[in-house]
Coordinates of C-alpha atoms in Angstrom, one line a residue:
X156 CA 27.8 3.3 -15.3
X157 CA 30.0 1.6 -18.0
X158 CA 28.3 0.4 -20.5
X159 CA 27.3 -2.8 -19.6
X160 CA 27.5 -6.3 -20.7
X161 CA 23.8 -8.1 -20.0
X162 CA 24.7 -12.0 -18.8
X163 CA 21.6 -14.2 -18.5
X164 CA 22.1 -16.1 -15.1
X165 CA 20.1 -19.1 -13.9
X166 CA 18.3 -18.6 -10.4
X167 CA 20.5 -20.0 -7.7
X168 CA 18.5 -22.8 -6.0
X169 CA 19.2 -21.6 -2.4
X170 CA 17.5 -18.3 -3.4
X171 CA 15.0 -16.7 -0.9
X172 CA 11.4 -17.3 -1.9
X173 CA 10.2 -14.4 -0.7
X174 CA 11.1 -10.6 -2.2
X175 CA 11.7 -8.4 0.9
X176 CA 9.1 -5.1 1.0
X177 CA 11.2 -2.5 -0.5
X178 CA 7.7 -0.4 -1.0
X179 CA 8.1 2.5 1.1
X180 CA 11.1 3.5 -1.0
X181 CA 8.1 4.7 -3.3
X182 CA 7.4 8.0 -1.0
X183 CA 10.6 9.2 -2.1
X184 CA 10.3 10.7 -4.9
X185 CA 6.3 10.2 -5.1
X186 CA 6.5 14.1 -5.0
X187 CA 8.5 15.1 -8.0
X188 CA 6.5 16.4 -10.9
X189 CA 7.5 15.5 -14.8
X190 CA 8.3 18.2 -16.8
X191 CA 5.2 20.2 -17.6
X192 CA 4.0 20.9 -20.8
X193 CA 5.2 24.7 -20.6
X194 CA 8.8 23.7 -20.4
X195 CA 8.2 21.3 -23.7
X196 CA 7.4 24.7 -24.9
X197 CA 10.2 26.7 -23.8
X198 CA 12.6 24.6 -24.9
X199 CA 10.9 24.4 -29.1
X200 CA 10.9 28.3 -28.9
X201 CA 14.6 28.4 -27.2
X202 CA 15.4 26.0 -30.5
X203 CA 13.6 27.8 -32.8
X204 CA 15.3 31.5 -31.8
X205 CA 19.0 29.1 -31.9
X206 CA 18.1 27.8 -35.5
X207 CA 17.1 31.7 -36.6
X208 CA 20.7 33.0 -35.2
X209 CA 22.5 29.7 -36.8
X210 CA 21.0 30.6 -39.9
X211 CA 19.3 27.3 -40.3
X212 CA 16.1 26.6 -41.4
X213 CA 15.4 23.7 -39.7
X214 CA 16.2 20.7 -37.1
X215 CA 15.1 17.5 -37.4
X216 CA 15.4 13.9 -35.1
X217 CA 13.5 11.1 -34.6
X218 CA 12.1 9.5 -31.3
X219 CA 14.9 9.2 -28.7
X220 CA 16.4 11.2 -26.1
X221 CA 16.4 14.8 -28.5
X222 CA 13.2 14.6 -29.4
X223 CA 11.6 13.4 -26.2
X224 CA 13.5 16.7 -24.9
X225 CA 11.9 19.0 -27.3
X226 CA 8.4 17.2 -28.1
X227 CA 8.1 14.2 -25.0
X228 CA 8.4 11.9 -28.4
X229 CA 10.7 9.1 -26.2
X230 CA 11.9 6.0 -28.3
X231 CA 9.3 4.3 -26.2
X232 CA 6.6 6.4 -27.6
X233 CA 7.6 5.1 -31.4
X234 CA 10.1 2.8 -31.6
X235 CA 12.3 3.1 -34.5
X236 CA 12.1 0.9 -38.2
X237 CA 12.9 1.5 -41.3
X238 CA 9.8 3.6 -41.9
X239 CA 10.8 7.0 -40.3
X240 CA 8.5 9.4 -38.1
X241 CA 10.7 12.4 -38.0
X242 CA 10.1 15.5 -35.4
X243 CA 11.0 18.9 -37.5
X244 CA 11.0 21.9 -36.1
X245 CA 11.4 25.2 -37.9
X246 CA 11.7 29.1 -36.9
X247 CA 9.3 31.0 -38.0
X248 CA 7.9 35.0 -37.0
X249 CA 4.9 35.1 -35.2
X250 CA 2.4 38.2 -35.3
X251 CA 5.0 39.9 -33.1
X252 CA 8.2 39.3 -34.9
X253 CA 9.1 37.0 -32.0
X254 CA 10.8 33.8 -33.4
X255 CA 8.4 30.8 -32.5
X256 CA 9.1 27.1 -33.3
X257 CA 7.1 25.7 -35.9
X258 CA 6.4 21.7 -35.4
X259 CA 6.0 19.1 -38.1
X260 CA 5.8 15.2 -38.1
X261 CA 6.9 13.4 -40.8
X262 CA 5.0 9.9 -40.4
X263 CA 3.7 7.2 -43.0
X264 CA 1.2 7.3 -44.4
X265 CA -1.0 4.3 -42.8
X266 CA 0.2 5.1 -39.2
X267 CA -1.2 9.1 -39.5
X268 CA -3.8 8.5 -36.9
X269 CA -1.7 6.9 -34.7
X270 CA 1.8 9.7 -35.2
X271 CA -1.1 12.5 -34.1
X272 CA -1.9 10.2 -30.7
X273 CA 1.5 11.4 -29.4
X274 CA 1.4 13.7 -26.4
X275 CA 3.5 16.3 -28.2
X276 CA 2.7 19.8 -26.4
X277 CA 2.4 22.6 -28.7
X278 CA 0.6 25.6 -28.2
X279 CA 0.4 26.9 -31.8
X280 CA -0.6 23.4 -33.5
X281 CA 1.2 20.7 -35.2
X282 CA 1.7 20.1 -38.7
X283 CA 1.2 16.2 -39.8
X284 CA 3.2 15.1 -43.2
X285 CA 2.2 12.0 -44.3
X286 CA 3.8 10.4 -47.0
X287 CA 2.5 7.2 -49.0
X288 CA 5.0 3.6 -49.4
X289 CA 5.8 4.4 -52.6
X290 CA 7.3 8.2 -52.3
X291 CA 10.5 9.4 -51.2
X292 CA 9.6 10.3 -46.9
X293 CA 12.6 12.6 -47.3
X294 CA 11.6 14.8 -50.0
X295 CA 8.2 15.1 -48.6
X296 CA 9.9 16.5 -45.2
X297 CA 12.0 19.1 -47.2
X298 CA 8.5 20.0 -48.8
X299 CA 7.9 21.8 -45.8
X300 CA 10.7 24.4 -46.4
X301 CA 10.1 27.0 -49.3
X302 CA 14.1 27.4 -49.8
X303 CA 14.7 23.3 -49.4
X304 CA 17.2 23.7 -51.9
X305 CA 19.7 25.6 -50.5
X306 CA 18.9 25.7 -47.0
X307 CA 21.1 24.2 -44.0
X308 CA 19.4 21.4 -41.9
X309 CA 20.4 20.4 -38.7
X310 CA 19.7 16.5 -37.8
X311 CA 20.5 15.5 -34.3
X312 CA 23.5 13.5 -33.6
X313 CA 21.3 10.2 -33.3
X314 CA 19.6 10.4 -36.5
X315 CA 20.5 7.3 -38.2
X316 CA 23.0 7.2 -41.7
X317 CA 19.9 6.2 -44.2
X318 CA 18.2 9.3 -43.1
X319 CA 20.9 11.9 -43.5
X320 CA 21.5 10.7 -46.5
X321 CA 18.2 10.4 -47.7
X322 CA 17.5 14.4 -47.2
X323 CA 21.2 14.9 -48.9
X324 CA 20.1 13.6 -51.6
X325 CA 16.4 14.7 -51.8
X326 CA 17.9 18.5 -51.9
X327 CA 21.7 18.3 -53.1
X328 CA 22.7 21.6 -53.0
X329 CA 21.0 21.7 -49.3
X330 CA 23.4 21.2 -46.4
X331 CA 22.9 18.8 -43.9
X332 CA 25.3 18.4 -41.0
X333 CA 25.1 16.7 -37.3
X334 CA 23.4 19.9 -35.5
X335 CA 26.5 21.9 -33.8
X336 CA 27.3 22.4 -30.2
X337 CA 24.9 25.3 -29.6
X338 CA 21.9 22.7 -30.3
X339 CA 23.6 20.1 -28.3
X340 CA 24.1 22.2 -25.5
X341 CA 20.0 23.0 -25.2
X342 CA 19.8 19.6 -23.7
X343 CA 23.3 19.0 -22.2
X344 CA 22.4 21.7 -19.9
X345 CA 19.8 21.1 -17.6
X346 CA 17.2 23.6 -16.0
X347 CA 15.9 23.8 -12.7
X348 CA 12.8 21.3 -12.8
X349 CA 15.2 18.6 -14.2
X350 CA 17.9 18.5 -11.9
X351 CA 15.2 18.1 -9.4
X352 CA 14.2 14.7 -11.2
X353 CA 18.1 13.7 -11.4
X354 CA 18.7 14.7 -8.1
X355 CA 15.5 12.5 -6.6
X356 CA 15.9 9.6 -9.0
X357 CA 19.8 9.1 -8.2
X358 CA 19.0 9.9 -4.3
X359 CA 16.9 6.6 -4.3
X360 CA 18.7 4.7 -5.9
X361 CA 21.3 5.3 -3.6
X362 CA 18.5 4.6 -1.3
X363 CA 17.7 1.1 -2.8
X364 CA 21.4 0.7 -2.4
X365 CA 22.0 0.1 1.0
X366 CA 18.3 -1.4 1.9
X367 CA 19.0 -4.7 -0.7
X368 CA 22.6 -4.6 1.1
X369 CA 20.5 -5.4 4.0
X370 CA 19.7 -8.6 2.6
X371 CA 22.9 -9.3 1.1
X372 CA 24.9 -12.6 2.4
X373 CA 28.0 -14.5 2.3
X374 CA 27.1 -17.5 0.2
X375 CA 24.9 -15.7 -1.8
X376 CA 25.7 -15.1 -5.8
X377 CA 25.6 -12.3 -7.9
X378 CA 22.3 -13.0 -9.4
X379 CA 20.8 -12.9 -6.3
X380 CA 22.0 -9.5 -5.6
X381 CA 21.3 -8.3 -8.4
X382 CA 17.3 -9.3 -8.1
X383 CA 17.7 -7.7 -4.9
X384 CA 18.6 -4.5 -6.5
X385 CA 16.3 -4.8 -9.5
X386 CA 13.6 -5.2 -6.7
X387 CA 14.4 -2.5 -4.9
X388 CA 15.0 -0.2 -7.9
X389 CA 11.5 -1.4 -9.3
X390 CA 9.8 -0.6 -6.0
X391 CA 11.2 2.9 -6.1
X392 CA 9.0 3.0 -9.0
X393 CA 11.9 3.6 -11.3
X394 CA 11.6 2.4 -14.8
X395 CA 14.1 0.4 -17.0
X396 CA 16.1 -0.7 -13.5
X397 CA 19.4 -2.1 -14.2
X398 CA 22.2 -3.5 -12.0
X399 CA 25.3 -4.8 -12.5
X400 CA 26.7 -6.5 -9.8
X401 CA 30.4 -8.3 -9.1
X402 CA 31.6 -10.0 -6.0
X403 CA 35.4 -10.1 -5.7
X404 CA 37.4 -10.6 -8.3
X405 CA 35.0 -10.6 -10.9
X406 CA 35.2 -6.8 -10.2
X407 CA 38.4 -6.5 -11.4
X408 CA 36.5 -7.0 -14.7
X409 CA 34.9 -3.6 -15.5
X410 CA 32.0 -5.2 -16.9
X411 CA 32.0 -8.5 -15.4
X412 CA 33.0 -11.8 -16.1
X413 CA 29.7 -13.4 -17.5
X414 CA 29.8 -16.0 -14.6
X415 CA 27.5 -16.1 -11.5
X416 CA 30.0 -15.9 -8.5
X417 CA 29.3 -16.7 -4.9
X418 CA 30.2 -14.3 -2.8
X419 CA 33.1 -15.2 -0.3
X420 CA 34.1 -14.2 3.0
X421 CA 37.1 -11.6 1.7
X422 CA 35.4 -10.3 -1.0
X423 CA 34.2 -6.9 -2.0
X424 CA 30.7 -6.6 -3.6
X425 CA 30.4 -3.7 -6.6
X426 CA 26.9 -2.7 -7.7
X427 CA 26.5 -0.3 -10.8
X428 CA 22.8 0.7 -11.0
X429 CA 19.9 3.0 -12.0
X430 CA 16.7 3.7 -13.6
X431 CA 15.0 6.5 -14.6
X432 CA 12.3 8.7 -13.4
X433 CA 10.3 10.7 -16.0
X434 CA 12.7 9.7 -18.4
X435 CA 15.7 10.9 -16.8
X436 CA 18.6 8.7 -15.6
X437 CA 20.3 7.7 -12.0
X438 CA 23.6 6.1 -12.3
X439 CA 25.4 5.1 -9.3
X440 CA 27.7 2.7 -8.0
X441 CA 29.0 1.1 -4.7
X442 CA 31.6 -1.1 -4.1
X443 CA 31.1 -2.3 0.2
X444 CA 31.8 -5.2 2.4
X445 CA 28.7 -6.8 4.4
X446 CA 29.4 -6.5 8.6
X447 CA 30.8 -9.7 8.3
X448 CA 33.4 -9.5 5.6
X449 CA 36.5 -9.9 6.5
X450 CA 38.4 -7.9 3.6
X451 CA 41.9 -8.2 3.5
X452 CA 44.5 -5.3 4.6
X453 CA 45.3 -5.0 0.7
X454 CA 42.1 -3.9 -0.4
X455 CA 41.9 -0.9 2.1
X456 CA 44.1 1.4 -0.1
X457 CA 42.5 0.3 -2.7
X458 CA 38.9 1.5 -2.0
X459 CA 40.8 5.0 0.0
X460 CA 42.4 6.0 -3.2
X461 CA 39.4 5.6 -5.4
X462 CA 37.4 7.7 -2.9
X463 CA 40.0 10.4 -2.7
X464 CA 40.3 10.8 -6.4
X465 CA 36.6 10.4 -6.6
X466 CA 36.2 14.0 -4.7
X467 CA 39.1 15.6 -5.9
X468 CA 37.6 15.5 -9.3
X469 CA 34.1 17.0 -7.7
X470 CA 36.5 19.9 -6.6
X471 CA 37.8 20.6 -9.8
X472 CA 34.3 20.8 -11.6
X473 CA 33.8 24.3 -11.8
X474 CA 31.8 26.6 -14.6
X475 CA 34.6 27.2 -17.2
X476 CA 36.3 24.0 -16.6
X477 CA 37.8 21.7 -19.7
X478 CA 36.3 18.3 -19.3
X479 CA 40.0 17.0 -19.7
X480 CA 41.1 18.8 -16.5
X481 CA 38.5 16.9 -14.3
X482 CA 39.7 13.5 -15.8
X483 CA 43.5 14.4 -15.0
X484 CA 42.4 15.6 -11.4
X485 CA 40.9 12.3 -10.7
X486 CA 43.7 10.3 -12.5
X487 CA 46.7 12.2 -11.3
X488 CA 45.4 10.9 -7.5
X489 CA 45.3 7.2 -8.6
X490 CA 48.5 7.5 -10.7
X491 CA 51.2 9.3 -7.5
X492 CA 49.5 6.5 -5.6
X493 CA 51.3 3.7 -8.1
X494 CA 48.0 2.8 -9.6
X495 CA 47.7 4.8 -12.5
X496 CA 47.9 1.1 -15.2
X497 CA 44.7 0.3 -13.5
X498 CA 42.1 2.8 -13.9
X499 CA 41.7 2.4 -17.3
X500 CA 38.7 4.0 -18.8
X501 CA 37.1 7.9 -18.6
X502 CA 36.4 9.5 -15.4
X503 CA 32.7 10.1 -16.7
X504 CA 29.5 10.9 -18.8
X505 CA 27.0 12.9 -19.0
X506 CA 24.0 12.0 -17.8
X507 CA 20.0 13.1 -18.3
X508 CA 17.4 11.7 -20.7
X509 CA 20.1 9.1 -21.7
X510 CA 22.3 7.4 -18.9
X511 CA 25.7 8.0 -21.4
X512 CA 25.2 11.2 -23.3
X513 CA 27.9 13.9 -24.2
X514 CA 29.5 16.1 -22.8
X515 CA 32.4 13.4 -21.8
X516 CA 34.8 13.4 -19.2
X517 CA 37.7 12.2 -20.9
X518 CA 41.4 12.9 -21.5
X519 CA 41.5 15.0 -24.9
X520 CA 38.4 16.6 -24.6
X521 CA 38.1 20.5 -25.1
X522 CA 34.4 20.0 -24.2
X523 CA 34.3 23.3 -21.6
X524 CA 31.8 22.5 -18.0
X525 CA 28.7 24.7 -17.8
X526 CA 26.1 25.7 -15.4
X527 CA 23.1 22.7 -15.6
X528 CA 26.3 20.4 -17.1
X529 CA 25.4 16.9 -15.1
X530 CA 28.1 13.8 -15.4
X531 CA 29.2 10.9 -13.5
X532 CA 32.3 10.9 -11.4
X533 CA 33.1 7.3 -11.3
X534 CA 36.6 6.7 -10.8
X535 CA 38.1 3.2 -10.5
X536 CA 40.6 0.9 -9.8
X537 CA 40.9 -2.6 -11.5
X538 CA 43.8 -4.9 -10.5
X539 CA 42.8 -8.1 -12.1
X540 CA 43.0 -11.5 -10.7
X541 CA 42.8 -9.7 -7.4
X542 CA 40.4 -6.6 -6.4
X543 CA 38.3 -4.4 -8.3
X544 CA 36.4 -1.0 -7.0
X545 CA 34.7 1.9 -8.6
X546 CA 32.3 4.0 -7.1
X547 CA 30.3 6.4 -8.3
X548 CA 28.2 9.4 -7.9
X549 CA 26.4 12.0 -10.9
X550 CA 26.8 15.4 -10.2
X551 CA 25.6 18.8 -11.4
X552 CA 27.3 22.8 -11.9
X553 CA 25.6 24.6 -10.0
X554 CA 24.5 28.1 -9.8
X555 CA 27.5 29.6 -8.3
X556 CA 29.4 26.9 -10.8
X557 CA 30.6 25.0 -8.3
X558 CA 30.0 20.7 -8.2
X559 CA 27.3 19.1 -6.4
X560 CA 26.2 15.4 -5.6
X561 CA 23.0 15.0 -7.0
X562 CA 23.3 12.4 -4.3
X563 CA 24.1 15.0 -1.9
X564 CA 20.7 14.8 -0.2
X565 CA 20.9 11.4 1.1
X566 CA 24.3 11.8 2.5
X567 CA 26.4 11.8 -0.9
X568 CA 29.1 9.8 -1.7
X569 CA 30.2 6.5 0.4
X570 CA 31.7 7.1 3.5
X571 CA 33.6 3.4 3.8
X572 CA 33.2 0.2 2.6
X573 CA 30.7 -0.8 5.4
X574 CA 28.8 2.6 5.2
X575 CA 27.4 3.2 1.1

């Protein structure tokens, strides 16, 4: 998905009344699990033992995609003001000398009872720092460390500018820096149980895909489809369902035009859409013609060399890979077949508890592939005025650190233009 550029349409008055049943998309992933509260575990004590061999004596975000990873504290849980509830997490030596993560929460004062409602799991107990309207929150968090003064924090790479620099300068001679690659890579990395949520939450989207196609019509406009898809998405039981969709030349547009475009008889439809499934993200797009479109012989190459440099970048993600390298393989197809001035933004993201989230695939990027790496692979070509198509697929390294769909288990990628 690029990011995307919300337009508020009006509902076209030849609209269907009636939402088809898109219900029984519901059974397919009706069997995935979330994340049990084990793995929440596993993954403080895998920070803790990182923090003890960094040196650091402690990490610290607030809600969002980081700390739902490490304590299921999502920015839905406690949305962000400019009161902060930070999650900090410490090492500390059990009765073993094994490294354990120690777990704080910074809250306010007057919303204590509330900060110790959230379904943080923890099986050695949770520390709750409250601290009154009229104290510093920041030096009450560095109260929690006996060596505050010269210690190095870690703050994830969300944590907003008035916070780092609230701790700076509650502890000057303490350093405190964006947390370094070997935190980031905890989450960029995914285990087992979660590419088995990514894998079933892109699969149906795919799914929900080609059954609002079904209902798709020349005449019809943009909004419409896009209901369609929303509906679809939403009876997969998929949360925050988005869809982007462009008919024709609007296409050309990356992120649209902001008009509501009726969908002619030569025209391409593109839909970029997703949701998420205990938390974690699909992202997929389809650009197709309905059985009766007549698309002209000019689009064909089009849509062939956006497929062909769609897989040729899956066969160059390997474990050990530089991000850059799967850009270029995906580029240098498009480019040798003279449309190189028209794909003009990154091969892909990462993708997991946020639908953008790094690594990048990007020209310039050292950033090195790893087993449990997941990204989009979304090629594109943008010809404006004329024809637009992008499709794509996230994928995963695998085991053997080789590229998969997470798609792959509804039949992957597109086959044609009539078959997404």
């Amino acid at each position: 998905m690029l990011y995307l550029l919300w337009q508020t349409f009006s509902v076209d008055a030849d609209a269907p009344d009636t939402t088809p049943d898109f219900s029984y998309l519901a059974e397919h992933c009706a069997h995935i699990p979330p994340i049990p509260a084990r793995s929440f575990v596993q993954h403080q004590d895998t920070l803790a033992q990182t923090l003890h061999a960094l040196g650091a004596s402690a990490y610290i975000a607030e809600p969002g995609a980081s700390a739902a990873y490490f304590a299921n504290i999502s920015g839905s849980h406690w949305h962000l003001s400019e009161r902060p509830l930070l999650l900090i997490i410490r090492p500390a030596k059990d009765e073993h000398g094994d490294v354990r993560a120690n777990i704080s929460i910074l809250t306010p004062a007057f919303e204590e009872t509330r900060a110790k409602l959230l379904p943080v799991p923890n099986d050695a107990g949770i520390t709750y720092v409250a601290w009154p309207e009229d104290q510093s929150p920041f030096s009450r968090a560095l109260s929690l460390l006996p060596d505050a003064d010269g210690a190095q924090v870690f703050v994830d790479g969300s944590v907003r500018t008035f916070i780092t620099d609230g701790l700076q300068k509650a502890a000057p001679n303490a350093r405190v820096t964006i947390a370094p690659v070997e935190i980031r890579r905890l989450r960029e990395r995914k285990s087992f149980e979660e590419i088995e949520i990514l894998k079933c939450v892109n699969e149906v989207t795919v799914l929900a895909i080609r059954a609002a196609r079904d209902y798709m019509r020349i005449g019809m406009r943009e909004s419409e489809a896009g209901q369609l898809i929303n509906s679809a998405l939403t009876a997969a039981g998929l949360k925050d369902a988005f869809a982007l969709t462009l008919f024709g030349e609007n296409a050309a547009l990356p992120h649209g035009s902001g008009t509501n475009r009726v969908l002619g008889r030569h025209d391409f439809v593109l839909i970029d859409c997703g949701g998420t499934l205990h938390g974690y993200h699909s992202d997929v797009t389809r650009t197709f013609a309905l059985p009766q479109t007549e698309v002209p012989r000019s689009h064909f190459p089009v849509w062939r060399m956006v497929h062909k440099a769609q897989h040729r970048a899956l066969a160059a993600a390997k474990n050990g890979t530089v991000a850059a390298a799967i850009d270029r393989a995906a580029r240098s197809v498009i480019t040798k077949a003279g449309y190189g001035e028209y794909f003009t933004h990154r091969l892909g993201h990462g993708i997991g508890l946020e639908t953008h989230e790094s690594p990048y695939l990007v020209g310039g990027s050292e950033d090195i592939l790893l087993t449990g790496h997941t990204f989009s692979d979304e090629p594109g070509i943008y010809i404006e005025g004329k024809v637009g198509v992008r499709l794509e697929d996230c994928f995963y390294i695998n085991e053997d650190g080789d590229g998969r769909y997470l798609t792959a288990g509804v039949g992957g990628p597109a086959a044609s233009p009539w078959d997404p």
